[in-house]
PDB file of C-alpha atoms in Angstrom:
ATOM      1  CA  MET I 139     210.169 130.871  88.727  1.00  0.00           C
ATOM      2  CA  LEU I 140     209.910 127.975  91.192  1.00  0.00           C
ATOM      3  CA  ARG I 141     212.717 128.170  93.679  1.00  0.00           C
ATOM      4  CA  PRO I 142     212.887 125.827  96.650  1.00  0.00           C
ATOM      5  CA  LYS I 143     213.027 127.522 100.014  1.00  0.00           C
ATOM      6  CA  ILE I 144     215.916 126.247 102.092  1.00  0.00           C
ATOM      7  CA  PRO I 145     215.000 126.171 105.772  1.00  0.00           C
ATOM      8  CA  THR I 146     217.228 128.055 108.176  1.00  0.00           C
ATOM      9  CA  MET I 147     218.632 126.412 111.269  1.00  0.00           C
ATOM     10  CA  PRO I 148     216.685 127.512 114.330  1.00  0.00           C
ATOM     11  CA  ALA I 149     218.607 129.095 117.159  1.00  0.00           C
ATOM     12  CA  PRO I 150     219.219 126.804 120.145  1.00  0.00           C
ATOM     13  CA  THR I 151     216.729 127.240 122.942  1.00  0.00           C
ATOM     14  CA  GLY I 152     217.285 126.780 126.633  1.00  0.00           C
ATOM     15  CA  HIS I 153     220.442 127.118 128.672  1.00  0.00           C
ATOM     16  CA  THR I 154     223.641 126.529 126.746  1.00  0.00           C
ATOM     17  CA  ALA I 155     227.021 126.107 128.401  1.00  0.00           C
ATOM     18  CA  PRO I 156     229.984 128.135 127.157  1.00  0.00           C
ATOM     19  CA  PRO I 157     232.725 126.137 125.454  1.00  0.00           C
ATOM     20  CA  ALA I 158     235.189 124.565 127.873  1.00  0.00           C
ATOM     21  CA  VAL I 159     238.684 126.007 127.960  1.00  0.00           C
ATOM     22  CA  VAL I 160     241.448 123.406 127.888  1.00  0.00           C
ATOM     23  CA  GLU I 161     244.583 124.437 129.734  1.00  0.00           C
ATOM     24  CA  PRO I 162     247.863 122.783 128.831  1.00  0.00           C
ATOM     25  CA  THR I 163     249.583 120.815 131.579  1.00  0.00           C
ATOM     26  CA  GLY I 164     253.267 120.167 131.922  1.00  0.00           C
ATOM     27  CA  ALA I 165     254.757 116.695 131.795  1.00  0.00           C
ATOM     28  CA  ILE I 166     255.730 115.171 135.153  1.00  0.00           C
ATOM     29  CA  PRO I 167     259.350 114.021 135.172  1.00  0.00           C
ATOM     30  CA  ALA I 168     260.005 110.347 135.952  1.00  0.00           C
ATOM     31  CA  ALA I 169     261.623 111.193 139.301  1.00  0.00           C
ATOM     32  CA  GLN I 170     258.487 112.989 140.521  1.00  0.00           C
ATOM     33  CA  THR I 171     255.864 110.425 139.524  1.00  0.00           C
ATOM     34  CA  PRO I 172     253.346 109.806 142.275  1.00  0.00           C
ATOM     35  CA  PRO I 173     253.362 106.343 143.856  1.00  0.00           C
ATOM     36  CA  ALA I 174     250.970 103.777 142.405  1.00  0.00           C
ATOM     37  CA  PRO I 175     247.745 103.423 144.408  1.00  0.00           C
ATOM     38  CA  VAL I 176     247.379 100.313 146.516  1.00  0.00           C
ATOM     39  CA  ALA I 177     244.853  97.842 145.101  1.00  0.00           C
ATOM     40  CA  LEU I 178     241.749  97.692 147.241  1.00  0.00           C
ATOM     41  CA  ALA I 179     239.691  94.614 147.914  1.00  0.00           C
ATOM     42  CA  PRO I 180     236.891  94.082 145.388  1.00  0.00           C
ATOM     43  CA  SER I 181     233.652  95.724 146.397  1.00  0.00           C
ATOM     44  CA  ARG I 182     231.469  92.938 144.964  1.00  0.00           C
ATOM     45  CA  PRO I 183     229.896  90.660 147.537  1.00  0.00           C
ATOM     46  CA  VAL I 184     231.023  87.051 147.657  1.00  0.00           C
ATOM     47  CA  VAL I 185     228.401  84.556 146.476  1.00  0.00           C
ATOM     48  CA  GLN I 186     227.481  82.174 149.257  1.00  0.00           C
ATOM     49  CA  LEU I 187     225.950  78.871 148.280  1.00  0.00           C
ATOM     50  CA  THR I 188     223.343  77.656 150.715  1.00  0.00           C
ATOM     51  CA  PRO I 189     221.729  74.227 150.420  1.00  0.00           C
ATOM     52  CA  GLY I 190     218.631  75.846 148.925  1.00  0.00           C
ATOM     53  CA  THR I 191     220.564  77.613 146.170  1.00  0.00           C
ATOM     54  CA  VAL I 192     222.542  74.454 145.398  1.00  0.00           C
ATOM     55  CA  ILE I 193     219.300  72.497 144.990  1.00  0.00           C
ATOM     56  CA  ALA I 194     217.874  75.272 142.792  1.00  0.00           C
ATOM     57  CA  LEU I 195     220.994  75.318 140.607  1.00  0.00           C
ATOM     58  CA  VAL I 196     221.007  71.539 140.238  1.00  0.00           C
ATOM     59  CA  GLY I 197     217.286  71.534 139.420  1.00  0.00           C
ATOM     60  CA  GLY I 198     217.689  74.312 136.866  1.00  0.00           C
ATOM     61  CA  GLY I 199     220.648  72.584 135.234  1.00  0.00           C
ATOM     62  CA  THR I 200     218.742  69.309 135.083  1.00  0.00           C
ATOM     63  CA  ALA I 201     215.767  71.050 133.480  1.00  0.00           C
ATOM     64  CA  VAL I 202     217.990  72.675 130.848  1.00  0.00           C
ATOM     65  CA  VAL I 203     219.666  69.349 130.032  1.00  0.00           C
ATOM     66  CA  LEU I 204     216.297  67.599 129.725  1.00  0.00           C
ATOM     67  CA  VAL I 205     214.846  70.295 127.451  1.00  0.00           C
ATOM     68  CA  VAL I 206     217.910  70.405 125.187  1.00  0.00           C
ATOM     69  CA  GLY I 207     217.971  66.592 125.064  1.00  0.00           C
ATOM     70  CA  ALA I 208     214.292  66.431 124.137  1.00  0.00           C
ATOM     71  CA  VAL I 209     214.793  68.964 121.345  1.00  0.00           C
ATOM     72  CA  LEU I 210     217.794  67.110 119.938  1.00  0.00           C
ATOM     73  CA  VAL I 211     216.057  63.716 120.104  1.00  0.00           C
ATOM     74  CA  SER I 212     212.971  65.103 118.374  1.00  0.00           C
ATOM     75  CA  MET I 213     215.105  66.585 115.600  1.00  0.00           C
ATOM     76  CA  LEU I 214     216.933  63.261 115.171  1.00  0.00           C
ATOM     77  CA  LEU I 215     213.602  61.421 115.078  1.00  0.00           C
ATOM     78  CA  ALA I 216     212.271  63.830 112.446  1.00  0.00           C
ATOM     79  CA  VAL I 217     215.321  63.225 110.259  1.00  0.00           C
ATOM     80  CA  ALA I 218     215.005  59.460 110.685  1.00  0.00           C
ATOM     81  CA  ILE I 219     211.295  59.477 109.791  1.00  0.00           C
ATOM     82  CA  THR I 220     211.968  61.662 106.752  1.00  0.00           C
ATOM     83  CA  GLY I 221     214.738  59.332 105.574  1.00  0.00           C
ATOM     84  CA  ALA I 222     212.562  56.264 106.027  1.00  0.00           C
ATOM     85  CA  SER I 223     209.685  57.818 104.096  1.00  0.00           C
ATOM     86  CA  VAL I 224     211.985  58.830 101.248  1.00  0.00           C
ATOM     87  CA  ALA I 225     213.358  55.268 101.145  1.00  0.00           C
ATOM     88  CA  VAL I 226     209.834  53.812 101.010  1.00  0.00           C
ATOM     89  CA  CYS I 227     208.907  56.210  98.204  1.00  0.00           C
ATOM     90  CA  ALA I 228     212.039  55.193  96.287  1.00  0.00           C
ATOM     91  CA  VAL I 229     211.205  51.485  96.638  1.00  0.00           C
ATOM     92  CA  VAL I 230     207.612  52.048  95.492  1.00  0.00           C
ATOM     93  CA  LEU I 231     208.694  54.098  92.485  1.00  0.00           C
ATOM     94  CA  ARG I 232     211.328  51.531  91.561  1.00  0.00           C
ATOM     95  CA  SER I 233     208.813  48.706  91.671  1.00  0.00           C
ATOM     96  CA  LEU I 234     206.321  50.708  89.615  1.00  0.00           C
ATOM     97  CA  LEU I 235     208.909  51.507  86.974  1.00  0.00           C
ATOM     98  CA  ALA I 236     210.157  47.895  86.919  1.00  0.00           C
ATOM     99  CA  SER I 237     206.643  46.466  86.503  1.00  0.00           C
ATOM    100  CA  ASP I 238     205.926  48.983  83.740  1.00  0.00           C
ATOM    101  CA  ALA I 239     209.103  47.952  81.923  1.00  0.00           C
ATOM    102  CA  LYS I 240     208.133  44.225  82.148  1.00  0.00           C
ATOM    103  CA  ARG I 241     204.757  44.832  80.514  1.00  0.00           C
ATOM    104  CA  ARG I 242     206.278  46.238  77.358  1.00  0.00           C
TER     105      ARG I 242
END
């Protein structure tokens, strides 16, 4: 009655490459191994520090230290203020409960 229609896979379009053929290679005996290549000098350029870049690095490092220090001090201050307010609330509640107990 009601049968679901299963879609068919469409054929690939465009240029397709034929499958690559892998040819077996023989093992090279230990006596015929090619010599190891000589290590070349690294192709990366050497970083040269000029007075301007040194000043920029020192300034950037100082800025990072100041920002991280400000964040840590503000977090410590927030914890200290929270602790002090909780202590004040505890003292007020204790005095209220003690005065209520004396009235009875």
